[in-house]
XYZ file of C-alpha atoms in Angstrom:
774
model
C 12.884 81.943 52.640
C 12.269 85.358 54.221
C 12.747 83.892 57.690
C 16.004 82.225 56.596
C 17.290 85.512 55.102
C 16.437 87.404 58.278
C 18.221 84.747 60.382
C 21.365 84.947 58.235
C 21.363 88.746 58.396
C 21.049 88.693 62.176
C 23.872 86.125 62.501
C 26.095 88.216 60.236
C 25.543 91.312 62.389
C 26.392 89.396 65.558
C 29.603 88.107 63.973
C 30.521 91.619 62.872
C 30.027 92.961 66.393
C 32.120 90.130 67.840
C 34.859 90.737 65.233
C 34.956 94.467 65.975
C 35.133 93.733 69.701
C 37.986 91.285 69.162
C 39.930 93.721 66.938
C 39.397 96.503 69.459
C 40.610 94.323 72.309
C 43.664 93.287 70.310
C 44.489 96.891 69.487
C 44.141 97.956 73.130
C 46.452 95.152 74.273
C 49.046 96.068 71.656
C 48.719 99.733 72.586
C 49.145 98.908 76.264
C 52.412 97.050 75.642
C 53.630 99.875 73.413
C 52.884 102.427 76.107
C 54.921 100.414 78.621
C 57.895 100.315 76.266
C 57.681 104.065 75.705
C 57.566 104.637 79.465
C 60.629 102.402 79.942
C 62.395 104.430 77.305
C 61.620 107.609 79.216
C 62.777 106.085 82.530
C 66.077 105.118 80.878
C 66.382 108.744 79.746
C 66.079 108.064 76.029
C 69.210 105.974 75.404
C 70.687 105.936 71.919
C 69.970 102.218 71.595
C 66.194 102.866 71.558
C 66.179 105.595 68.893
C 65.053 102.953 66.386
C 61.639 103.025 68.066
C 61.076 106.473 66.541
C 60.242 104.810 63.221
C 58.240 101.745 64.186
C 55.122 102.843 62.194
C 52.535 101.529 64.615
C 54.016 98.061 65.199
C 56.967 98.338 67.557
C 57.525 94.569 67.423
C 58.498 94.859 63.765
C 61.701 96.769 64.546
C 64.810 94.905 63.416
C 66.987 93.385 66.145
C 70.576 94.591 66.552
C 73.506 94.208 68.889
C 72.154 96.891 71.211
C 68.461 95.997 71.058
C 66.375 92.879 70.673
C 62.594 92.904 71.010
C 60.521 89.760 70.448
C 56.749 89.538 70.575
C 54.440 86.539 70.552
C 50.817 87.263 69.841
C 50.311 90.709 71.332
C 52.781 90.444 74.236
C 56.457 91.243 74.584
C 58.299 88.039 75.488
C 61.933 89.152 75.078
C 63.624 92.490 75.764
C 67.390 92.932 75.494
C 69.103 96.326 75.712
C 72.871 96.681 75.902
C 74.420 100.085 76.633
C 77.964 101.322 76.169
C 80.565 99.862 78.521
C 82.275 102.315 80.867
C 85.987 102.863 80.399
C 86.583 103.786 84.044
C 83.788 102.453 86.217
C 84.127 103.458 89.866
C 85.416 100.822 92.268
C 83.096 101.886 95.084
C 79.550 103.148 94.741
C 77.958 105.209 97.525
C 74.356 104.968 96.336
C 74.080 108.327 94.567
C 73.957 109.219 90.896
C 77.316 109.757 89.181
C 77.577 112.040 86.173
C 78.355 110.245 82.880
C 78.144 106.833 84.571
C 74.680 106.337 86.038
C 71.264 107.592 85.041
C 70.471 110.990 86.531
C 69.404 111.702 90.110
C 65.779 111.882 88.879
C 65.846 108.187 88.008
C 63.750 105.973 90.310
C 64.650 102.293 90.272
C 61.384 101.466 92.049
C 59.266 103.241 89.424
C 61.282 101.678 86.629
C 60.643 98.109 87.799
C 57.001 98.913 88.555
C 56.595 99.872 84.902
C 58.641 96.894 83.737
C 56.437 94.453 85.667
C 53.527 95.347 83.383
C 55.266 93.254 80.705
C 54.134 90.202 82.627
C 54.698 87.756 79.758
C 58.427 88.465 79.540
C 60.507 85.307 79.433
C 63.887 86.899 78.614
C 65.086 90.184 80.108
C 68.612 91.552 79.612
C 69.470 95.130 80.634
C 73.251 95.476 80.500
C 75.371 98.562 81.205
C 72.520 101.080 81.178
C 73.484 103.061 84.312
C 70.540 101.686 86.313
C 71.250 102.532 89.957
C 69.696 101.896 93.342
C 68.621 98.856 95.357
C 66.972 96.167 93.241
C 63.316 96.244 94.397
C 61.388 93.186 95.580
C 58.674 93.813 93.004
C 60.873 92.287 90.332
C 59.174 89.013 91.311
C 56.068 90.270 89.492
C 57.837 89.191 86.299
C 56.746 85.662 87.156
C 57.253 84.338 83.610
C 60.963 85.172 83.491
C 63.294 82.337 82.511
C 66.384 84.465 81.785
C 67.418 87.564 83.778
C 70.656 89.508 83.168
C 71.207 92.896 84.850
C 75.001 92.958 84.575
C 77.281 96.024 84.624
C 74.853 98.416 86.294
C 74.926 100.167 89.667
C 72.589 97.970 91.698
C 73.550 97.678 95.359
C 72.366 96.412 98.718
C 70.992 92.891 98.913
C 69.712 90.544 96.251
C 65.936 90.766 96.822
C 64.484 87.655 98.565
C 61.355 87.764 96.411
C 63.411 86.434 93.495
C 63.129 83.076 95.276
C 59.463 82.933 94.181
C 60.300 83.170 90.462
C 59.935 79.439 89.866
C 60.550 79.508 86.103
C 63.911 81.271 86.360
C 66.722 79.281 84.708
C 69.481 81.903 84.322
C 70.244 84.637 86.870
C 73.194 86.921 86.057
C 73.948 90.016 88.162
C 77.662 90.435 87.381
C 79.532 93.699 87.811
C 77.162 95.480 90.194
C 77.629 96.628 93.805
C 75.579 94.154 95.844
C 77.234 94.294 99.268
C 75.173 92.176 101.655
C 75.565 88.502 102.470
C 75.158 85.869 99.771
C 71.492 84.769 99.882
C 70.712 81.305 101.225
C 67.452 80.832 99.335
C 68.729 80.067 95.830
C 67.722 76.423 96.290
C 64.088 77.618 96.042
C 64.669 78.128 92.303
C 64.057 74.555 91.191
C 64.899 75.220 87.503
C 68.049 77.312 87.999
C 70.940 76.247 85.739
C 73.228 79.314 85.684
C 73.896 81.546 88.705
C 76.462 84.315 88.225
C 77.155 87.098 90.744
C 80.726 87.880 89.701
C 82.450 91.133 90.532
C 80.200 92.395 93.314
C 80.970 93.060 96.991
C 79.007 90.206 98.515
C 80.229 89.032 101.894
C 79.588 86.409 104.536
C 79.888 82.623 104.277
C 79.271 80.519 101.216
C 75.647 79.373 101.649
C 75.328 75.621 102.058
C 71.935 75.764 100.325
C 73.752 76.196 96.992
C 74.845 72.585 97.329
C 71.222 71.469 96.961
C 70.504 72.876 93.470
C 70.631 69.698 91.402
C 69.982 71.539 88.123
C 72.913 73.989 88.475
C 75.459 73.792 85.623
C 77.391 77.070 86.077
C 78.173 78.796 89.400
C 80.159 82.061 89.360
C 80.851 84.019 92.564
C 84.366 85.247 91.831
C 85.703 88.678 92.840
C 83.581 89.110 95.962
C 84.373 89.057 99.706
C 83.016 85.602 100.586
C 84.649 84.111 103.670
C 84.742 80.905 105.694
C 84.252 77.340 104.596
C 83.445 75.936 101.183
C 80.992 73.087 101.857
C 80.775 69.697 100.195
C 79.513 70.293 96.637
C 79.490 66.631 95.624
C 75.703 66.654 95.299
C 75.747 69.127 92.382
C 75.744 66.365 89.815
C 74.986 68.701 86.886
C 77.674 71.302 87.701
C 80.203 71.928 84.924
C 81.752 75.317 85.827
C 82.738 76.474 89.343
C 84.324 79.939 89.549
C 85.087 81.177 93.080
C 88.321 83.073 92.397
C 89.407 86.120 94.393
C 87.444 85.652 97.592
C 88.552 85.047 101.184
C 87.541 81.443 101.839
C 89.956 79.704 104.197
C 88.754 76.119 104.621
C 90.166 72.892 103.311
C 89.220 71.969 99.765
C 85.910 70.055 99.702
C 84.690 67.114 97.654
C 83.676 68.236 94.162
C 81.123 66.757 91.737
C 82.458 64.294 89.199
C 81.090 66.115 86.144
C 83.038 69.358 86.631
C 84.811 70.708 83.554
C 86.231 73.988 84.930
C 87.293 74.671 88.536
C 88.680 78.124 89.397
C 89.537 78.550 93.101
C 92.633 80.769 92.899
C 93.427 83.750 95.146
C 91.654 82.554 98.264
C 93.101 81.190 101.505
C 92.368 77.495 101.095
C 94.740 75.325 103.106
C 95.465 71.656 103.701
C 96.249 69.095 101.027
C 94.685 68.674 97.609
C 92.140 65.839 98.007
C 92.887 62.598 96.219
C 89.340 62.791 94.840
C 90.441 65.630 92.524
C 92.539 63.080 90.670
C 89.350 61.202 89.795
C 87.525 64.078 88.059
C 87.717 62.571 84.596
C 85.733 65.371 82.897
C 88.004 68.102 84.271
C 89.664 70.332 81.654
C 90.729 73.466 83.542
C 91.891 73.527 87.199
C 93.293 76.644 88.890
C 94.225 76.352 92.591
C 96.967 78.998 92.515
C 97.660 81.623 95.186
C 96.328 79.727 98.208
C 98.023 78.038 101.186
C 97.827 74.438 100.008
C 100.509 72.073 101.253
C 101.700 68.510 100.829
C 102.303 66.725 97.550
C 99.515 66.923 94.928
C 97.967 63.651 93.742
C 99.933 62.211 90.824
C 96.676 61.297 89.104
C 95.884 65.022 88.798
C 98.443 65.317 85.989
C 97.155 62.293 84.083
C 93.443 63.099 83.966
C 92.242 62.248 80.447
C 90.752 65.677 79.641
C 92.776 68.140 81.714
C 94.504 70.764 79.529
C 95.210 73.554 82.060
C 96.631 72.905 85.539
C 97.756 75.813 87.752
C 99.056 75.017 91.261
C 101.404 78.016 91.526
C 102.021 80.171 94.622
C 101.128 77.671 97.346
C 103.329 75.790 99.825
C 103.155 72.428 98.068
C 106.183 70.271 98.829
C 107.808 66.910 98.301
C 109.036 65.482 95.035
C 106.992 64.492 92.031
C 107.406 60.882 90.813
C 110.037 60.604 88.096
C 107.695 58.343 86.111
C 104.772 60.730 86.455
C 102.274 60.340 83.624
C 100.852 63.447 81.982
C 97.501 63.514 80.218
C 97.504 63.507 76.433
C 95.917 66.964 76.159
C 97.721 68.608 79.081
C 99.048 71.810 77.503
C 99.740 74.156 80.442
C 101.223 73.289 83.857
C 102.307 75.835 86.476
C 103.832 74.546 89.720
C 106.034 77.610 90.281
C 106.565 79.326 93.639
C 106.079 76.277 95.840
C 108.534 74.098 97.786
C 108.981 71.135 95.455
C 112.279 69.272 95.608
C 114.028 66.587 93.572
C 114.051 66.205 89.820
C 111.439 67.151 87.264
C 109.411 64.277 85.779
C 110.116 63.527 82.144
C 106.636 64.588 80.980
C 107.093 68.069 82.488
C 110.362 68.859 80.757
C 109.828 71.751 78.360
C 112.489 70.629 75.905
C 109.881 68.541 74.116
C 108.015 71.698 73.033
C 104.741 69.878 73.641
C 103.430 71.874 76.583
C 104.011 75.042 78.601
C 105.534 74.207 81.984
C 106.453 76.751 84.688
C 108.578 75.523 87.602
C 110.515 78.576 88.876
C 110.687 79.430 92.565
C 111.000 75.865 93.929
C 114.015 73.847 95.081
C 114.182 71.506 92.104
C 117.461 70.131 90.813
C 116.748 71.489 87.330
C 116.837 75.058 86.050
C 118.925 75.991 89.099
C 119.161 79.629 88.061
C 115.502 80.069 89.001
C 115.382 77.723 91.998
C 115.897 78.302 95.726
C 118.518 76.421 97.758
C 117.362 73.191 99.385
C 117.232 74.856 102.826
C 114.414 77.096 101.614
C 112.135 74.110 101.105
C 112.866 72.372 104.408
C 109.770 72.466 106.576
C 110.620 73.516 110.127
C 107.776 72.394 112.342
C 107.304 73.293 116.002
C 104.847 71.004 117.750
C 102.179 72.489 119.989
C 103.379 72.889 123.577
C 107.067 72.634 122.689
C 107.768 76.362 122.936
C 108.038 76.167 126.715
C 111.072 73.915 126.438
C 113.147 76.490 124.525
C 115.821 77.884 126.834
C 115.801 81.657 127.515
C 119.502 81.827 126.609
C 118.803 80.512 123.127
C 116.096 83.121 122.672
C 118.412 85.910 123.810
C 121.196 84.794 121.467
C 118.708 84.672 118.583
C 117.509 88.216 119.296
C 121.083 89.550 119.413
C 121.972 87.852 116.116
C 118.829 89.227 114.490
C 119.675 92.782 115.595
C 123.240 92.501 114.281
C 122.047 91.152 110.934
C 119.460 93.924 110.659
C 122.083 96.649 111.287
C 124.423 95.053 108.736
C 121.659 94.855 106.133
C 120.720 98.493 106.751
C 124.319 99.596 106.217
C 124.543 97.669 102.936
C 121.298 99.239 101.698
C 122.583 102.747 102.473
C 125.814 102.116 100.551
C 123.924 100.772 97.514
C 121.497 103.702 97.615
C 124.326 106.254 97.678
C 126.050 104.580 94.705
C 122.810 104.487 92.742
C 122.136 108.173 93.386
C 125.658 109.105 92.237
C 125.333 106.953 89.119
C 121.951 108.435 88.221
C 123.329 111.929 88.680
C 126.291 111.042 86.436
C 123.988 109.668 83.730
C 121.835 112.765 83.775
C 124.925 114.939 83.355
C 126.328 112.801 80.521
C 123.113 112.721 78.502
C 122.667 115.602 76.064
C 120.281 118.190 77.407
C 117.991 117.836 74.405
C 117.730 114.110 75.010
C 116.922 114.652 78.675
C 114.183 117.170 78.059
C 112.660 115.738 74.918
C 113.720 112.233 74.012
C 112.937 110.530 70.723
C 109.345 109.570 71.486
C 108.547 112.189 74.074
C 109.792 110.161 77.069
C 112.273 112.085 79.185
C 115.285 110.168 80.511
C 114.029 110.709 84.034
C 110.676 109.184 83.120
C 112.391 106.238 81.456
C 114.612 105.663 84.474
C 111.662 105.794 86.847
C 109.170 103.900 84.697
C 107.056 101.604 86.827
C 104.399 98.964 86.517
C 100.990 100.005 87.754
C 99.041 96.859 86.944
C 98.672 94.046 89.484
C 98.006 91.750 86.547
C 101.449 92.588 85.200
C 103.075 91.498 88.439
C 101.165 88.242 88.433
C 102.120 87.733 84.808
C 105.795 87.546 85.745
C 105.438 84.348 87.750
C 107.499 81.593 86.176
C 108.889 83.856 83.411
C 112.712 83.788 83.116
C 114.572 86.780 84.521
C 115.603 89.397 81.960
C 119.373 89.316 81.413
C 122.221 90.516 79.201
C 123.574 88.247 76.482
C 127.015 88.277 74.899
C 127.671 88.335 71.173
C 129.575 85.061 71.482
C 126.568 83.458 73.170
C 124.301 84.532 70.320
C 126.733 83.406 67.637
C 126.912 79.985 69.217
C 123.117 79.799 69.496
C 122.574 80.712 65.830
C 125.640 78.935 64.364
C 127.227 82.338 63.701
C 123.939 83.661 62.292
C 123.942 81.014 59.605
C 121.409 81.158 56.811
C 119.845 77.965 58.163
C 118.866 79.887 61.311
C 117.379 82.814 59.354
C 113.622 83.188 59.932
C 112.979 86.311 57.878
C 112.936 90.077 57.995
C 109.982 90.522 60.337
C 108.546 94.019 60.659
C 111.817 95.418 62.079
C 115.258 93.927 61.497
C 116.365 90.398 60.663
C 115.147 87.495 62.745
C 117.079 84.314 63.587
C 116.238 81.138 65.456
C 118.724 80.094 68.115
C 119.223 77.364 70.666
C 120.784 78.357 73.995
C 123.167 76.250 75.996
C 120.346 75.108 78.305
C 118.427 73.718 75.312
C 115.787 76.458 75.131
C 114.961 77.905 71.731
C 114.929 81.686 71.256
C 114.260 84.204 68.499
C 117.051 86.770 67.997
C 116.202 90.072 66.310
C 119.112 92.109 64.923
C 118.640 95.891 64.650
C 120.922 98.583 63.274
C 121.136 101.648 65.500
C 122.693 105.001 64.588
C 125.410 105.948 67.046
C 124.210 109.489 67.342
C 121.534 108.064 69.638
C 123.007 107.880 73.149
C 123.883 104.351 74.292
C 123.042 105.356 77.854
C 119.642 106.555 76.733
C 119.178 103.321 74.762
C 119.885 101.264 77.868
C 117.229 103.177 79.767
C 114.759 102.406 76.990
C 115.688 98.737 76.933
C 115.242 98.633 80.693
C 111.736 99.999 80.223
C 111.032 97.440 77.503
C 112.237 94.634 79.789
C 109.495 95.444 82.310
C 106.755 94.378 79.927
C 105.479 90.979 81.052
C 102.086 89.622 80.019
C 100.786 86.145 79.071
C 99.855 87.403 75.602
C 103.138 89.165 74.832
C 106.083 87.327 73.314
C 108.476 87.406 76.266
C 111.611 89.557 75.846
C 114.351 87.527 77.556
C 117.246 89.953 77.207
C 119.405 92.034 74.878
C 122.939 92.514 73.603
C 124.596 95.724 72.290
C 127.512 95.242 69.896
C 129.359 98.324 68.644
C 132.036 96.977 66.358
C 133.061 94.693 63.510
C 131.049 96.468 60.827
C 132.158 98.287 57.713
C 129.722 101.050 58.580
C 131.263 102.506 61.741
C 128.334 104.847 62.314
C 126.084 102.010 63.476
C 125.777 99.753 66.464
C 124.070 96.409 66.345
C 121.402 95.749 68.938
C 120.120 92.215 69.482
C 116.783 91.552 71.173
C 116.309 87.988 72.433
C 112.724 86.711 72.636
C 111.083 83.443 73.541
C 110.592 81.281 70.465
C 106.957 80.756 69.456
C 107.010 77.677 67.208
C 103.635 77.548 65.497
C 103.777 80.562 63.239
C 101.634 83.650 62.732
C 97.882 83.997 62.881
C 97.710 83.917 59.071
C 98.630 80.235 59.217
C 95.397 79.542 61.082
C 92.945 81.557 58.974
C 94.120 80.603 55.486
C 91.635 78.570 53.497
C 94.152 75.808 52.807
C 95.114 75.424 56.456
C 94.341 72.112 58.140
C 94.064 73.911 61.481
C 91.831 76.767 60.361
C 90.305 78.626 63.298
C 86.575 78.710 63.841
C 84.847 81.838 65.080
C 85.058 81.039 68.810
C 88.799 80.353 68.457
C 89.326 83.604 66.565
C 87.531 85.467 69.339
C 89.831 83.862 71.909
C 92.883 84.996 69.916
C 91.555 88.539 69.443
C 90.600 88.843 73.114
C 94.063 87.735 74.214
C 95.794 90.268 71.963
C 93.384 93.017 73.051
C 94.301 92.275 76.679
C 97.976 92.563 75.798
C 97.537 95.908 74.016
C 95.378 97.238 76.843
C 98.208 96.320 79.228
C 100.729 98.121 76.999
C 98.542 101.237 77.124
C 97.677 101.249 80.820
C 99.788 98.724 82.727
C 103.016 100.733 82.796
C 104.018 104.383 83.077
C 104.736 105.698 80.466
C 102.403 103.658 78.285
C 103.246 102.199 74.871
C 100.796 103.574 72.311
C 102.437 102.675 68.973
C 102.847 98.907 68.820
C 102.954 98.124 65.080
C 99.806 96.010 65.250
C 99.529 93.674 62.274
C 98.060 90.225 61.871
C 101.460 88.757 60.989
C 102.814 90.068 64.310
C 100.355 87.836 66.165
C 101.857 84.428 66.893
C 100.188 81.296 68.197
C 101.995 78.721 70.259
C 101.335 74.996 70.082
C 98.330 75.419 72.398
C 96.871 78.234 70.277
C 97.653 80.823 72.944
C 98.023 84.126 71.088
C 101.109 86.268 71.672
C 101.893 89.712 70.254
C 105.372 90.333 68.878
C 107.215 93.520 67.829
C 105.505 95.580 70.532
C 107.092 98.671 72.079
C 109.941 98.917 69.578
C 108.995 102.469 68.647
C 110.773 103.754 71.762
C 114.180 102.387 70.668
C 114.718 104.573 67.618
C 112.516 106.585 65.300
C 115.018 106.030 62.482
C 113.968 102.387 62.225
C 110.307 103.384 62.152
C 110.921 105.882 59.330
C 112.936 103.410 57.306
C 110.502 100.539 57.740
C 107.413 102.657 57.118
C 108.929 103.847 53.839
C 110.020 100.352 52.845
C 106.610 98.791 53.544
C 104.502 101.628 52.166
C 103.502 99.562 49.126
C 103.200 96.291 51.033
C 100.743 97.086 53.799
C 97.643 99.199 53.802
C 98.055 99.679 57.570
C 101.400 101.500 57.439
C 99.945 105.001 57.284
C 97.966 104.364 60.457
C 100.683 102.815 62.632
C 100.405 105.676 65.106
C 96.941 104.544 66.195
C 96.692 101.101 67.819
C 92.886 101.177 67.829
C 92.792 101.817 64.083
C 95.375 99.091 63.381
C 93.568 96.607 65.599
C 90.363 97.424 63.735
C 91.937 96.137 60.530
C 93.094 92.991 62.307
C 89.459 92.477 63.314
C 88.487 93.045 59.710
C 90.975 90.439 58.499
C 89.555 87.945 60.987
C 86.086 88.620 59.584
C 86.851 88.437 55.865
C 89.902 86.150 55.776
C 93.327 86.810 54.220
C 92.192 86.508 50.588
C 89.733 89.395 50.776
C 92.030 91.370 53.093
C 94.803 91.213 50.513
C 92.754 93.298 48.060
C 93.596 96.499 49.926
C 92.169 99.157 52.172
C 89.893 100.925 49.682
C 88.260 97.635 48.695
C 87.524 96.724 52.300
C 86.171 100.175 53.140
C 83.759 99.931 50.215
C 82.676 96.454 51.293
C 82.032 97.479 54.907
C 78.516 98.534 53.923
C 77.777 94.875 53.146
C 78.127 94.015 56.800
C 74.884 95.809 57.654
C 72.814 93.280 55.740
C 72.634 89.666 56.878
C 72.262 88.432 53.294
C 75.106 90.552 51.899
C 77.467 89.368 54.628
C 77.708 86.016 52.864
C 79.459 87.711 49.975
C 82.324 89.202 51.976
C 82.573 87.426 55.357
C 84.806 84.346 55.550
C 82.612 81.221 55.087
C 84.280 79.592 58.113
C 83.184 82.564 60.225
C 79.638 82.448 58.871
C 79.262 78.751 59.493
C 80.638 78.790 63.049
C 79.268 82.063 64.491
C 75.948 83.261 65.818
C 74.410 86.355 64.286
C 74.538 88.212 67.609
C 78.196 87.468 68.307
C 79.179 88.376 64.753
C 77.202 91.634 64.929
C 79.024 92.686 68.097
C 82.417 92.335 66.421
C 81.284 94.013 63.209
C 79.993 96.965 65.220
C 83.234 97.483 67.161
C 85.258 97.006 63.955
C 83.341 99.834 62.288
C 84.118 102.090 65.231
C 87.818 101.204 65.290
C 88.413 102.136 61.641
C 86.347 105.302 61.743
C 88.085 108.118 59.782
C 87.438 110.443 62.717
C 89.825 109.716 65.579
C 87.334 111.115 68.109
C 84.789 108.470 67.085
C 87.096 105.537 67.784
C 86.566 103.612 71.027
C 89.057 103.166 73.838
C 90.946 99.890 73.900
C 89.119 98.945 77.085
C 85.860 99.330 75.161
C 87.250 97.122 72.365
C 88.226 94.473 74.894
C 84.828 94.592 76.617
C 82.990 94.057 73.340
C 85.213 91.133 72.336
C 84.702 89.457 75.708
C 80.958 89.957 75.428
C 80.931 88.544 71.885
C 82.868 85.510 73.118
C 80.414 85.045 75.987
C 77.451 85.221 73.614
C 79.086 82.711 71.266
C 80.044 80.338 74.086
C 76.510 80.395 75.461
C 75.124 79.566 72.024
C 77.636 76.756 71.584
C 76.756 75.316 74.978
C 80.459 75.292 75.825
C 81.078 78.061 78.346
C 84.797 78.750 78.446
C 86.663 79.759 81.630
C 87.455 83.498 81.956
C 90.676 84.026 80.107
C 91.453 86.759 82.519
C 92.764 83.864 84.576
C 95.714 84.477 82.497
């Protein structure tokens, strides 16, 4: 018995020693990982996103994940690290390799030391470091993170070449380096990554040819190389049997279009220099939903089967040199909702399925030589191909050449004389207008825009110019024309009051439907000044703005002789306001990803209104019922820019709606107003209708995942990821901050919405094409 007791005592001591050794080893490992994280925090110069680590109480892995920070541990190792910084409102277009104040980390930052420290987290599987100001060449030693499956270093200041050592990271499945400054050739070793599914290098400065080795990655599902300087030939990609998304927009590739894999869903090849004909094989891509071949040098007649693909919903062939006539009996796919064949050389009639009078799809055909819509078509001679065969130039007689030169010189001199006459008349007219306008109006017009600024207002956004393709030319309407369109403004054509003035539905002589807004204008406001303001308003063209087609000024036939009537004629958007699609009893209620698409589109439109034209439009009466959706659920903002026409209307309407809308007192701030639209999308119209004070009190519920269920719309909760929802909640809180200085820029709002949509799309496994294509 004594021997047995001694044996048990000895065994117990050994077990105790082993247990203490194990606990000590575990503590040292945990401490080691913690030290690495603290060092990374110091290298990143103590970003605000990591302040939560101040209170981790010994276990840093227990910190709660948020939009800006996610830390996951398994056992005693860090397996996931995600840090997202603040997006930059005005990121530089060119980076010279040196620190930039308020954009990059300081000049003391060492990218080599940073990644040396980071490599000590050798069990990392997911690493995402977005918009943190990391600058310098990405070092080769990143390959020490051999366990990585997901790597995202987007929106930093990394430059030079993509390090070749990444090719040894055999477990890597997702590689995203968007929005950096990599400026060497596109690597040709990506096929070494046998598990790679997503490769995205968008928005860099990569150059050289498209590497043929990319065509060997059988596992690749998404390939994004848009907005770079890639040149030369696009090789045969038919072997990429898993590829769903191909985005090569805005490069300099100049080959013929290659064979594409049959499983593609999205193909974006616009703004390159592709030439030749569209391959017949493209008409056999039965999974294709979104095809954009615009702004290239494609010629010939596109395959008829392209229009009848069973899943295609978006087809853009604009701004090429496509020619010939489309078959009259052309079949269009059941879900085809957007077709743009504008600015080509098509002739003949328009097939029945592409006629817009059916209101079933958006079709743009301007800038061709078609026999329809002649106001926006070229004469037939414009579309006649004049071909000169090789070697035939020697047979042209010298006399013919001389005569041609003389005629060209005469025409040039005549054109120059006409331009000088027009310029002189314009200068005299502008001088006359400036003299006729009251001095007070010239120096300080109603909204702070001088008449000179209004007269010289100009677009500064390339996107705005592109947005005008296929949109009808702005023109003047007559009162008689509008009376005929609306049956003399009959009650049957009345749509409602809207936010400003009465609104009527009309049908023009060409069969197109329009919305006619009638405004009352006090005559003490100069008509000449009004025309300048309307001219400025007519320059606003964007895919997510309800298109202003023209105006009419009528000064008579009213009992009140102090007023003029001003009619604004807009495109008619048939499917109603956004409220129709978020109401609980709606059959077409929008899920979270669809709401994000709507919000992103409207944010793009408002950002354009702020920055796409000089002077910008900063008071745009943003309300959810001013957001309209067409039959394809493309969001369009109405009632924008009207604040420049007259402040009297604003005063009257603000007073009239003071008890109706809790946004009225904040109309002067688009960010604030948009914040409440975001809030309505989160909580739904029922909760939103309870008023501003109620919603402000309930905003605290958003911080808790459990309490969100009480206030957030159930449709949103059931169709969103926690991360995507948190991003939108965070930016909403900032937008409706009582302190104006704490509110974000609209570019920051847009960035966050796009990121939330990307996060949601990734979770849904249904990556959408970049809506910036619009």
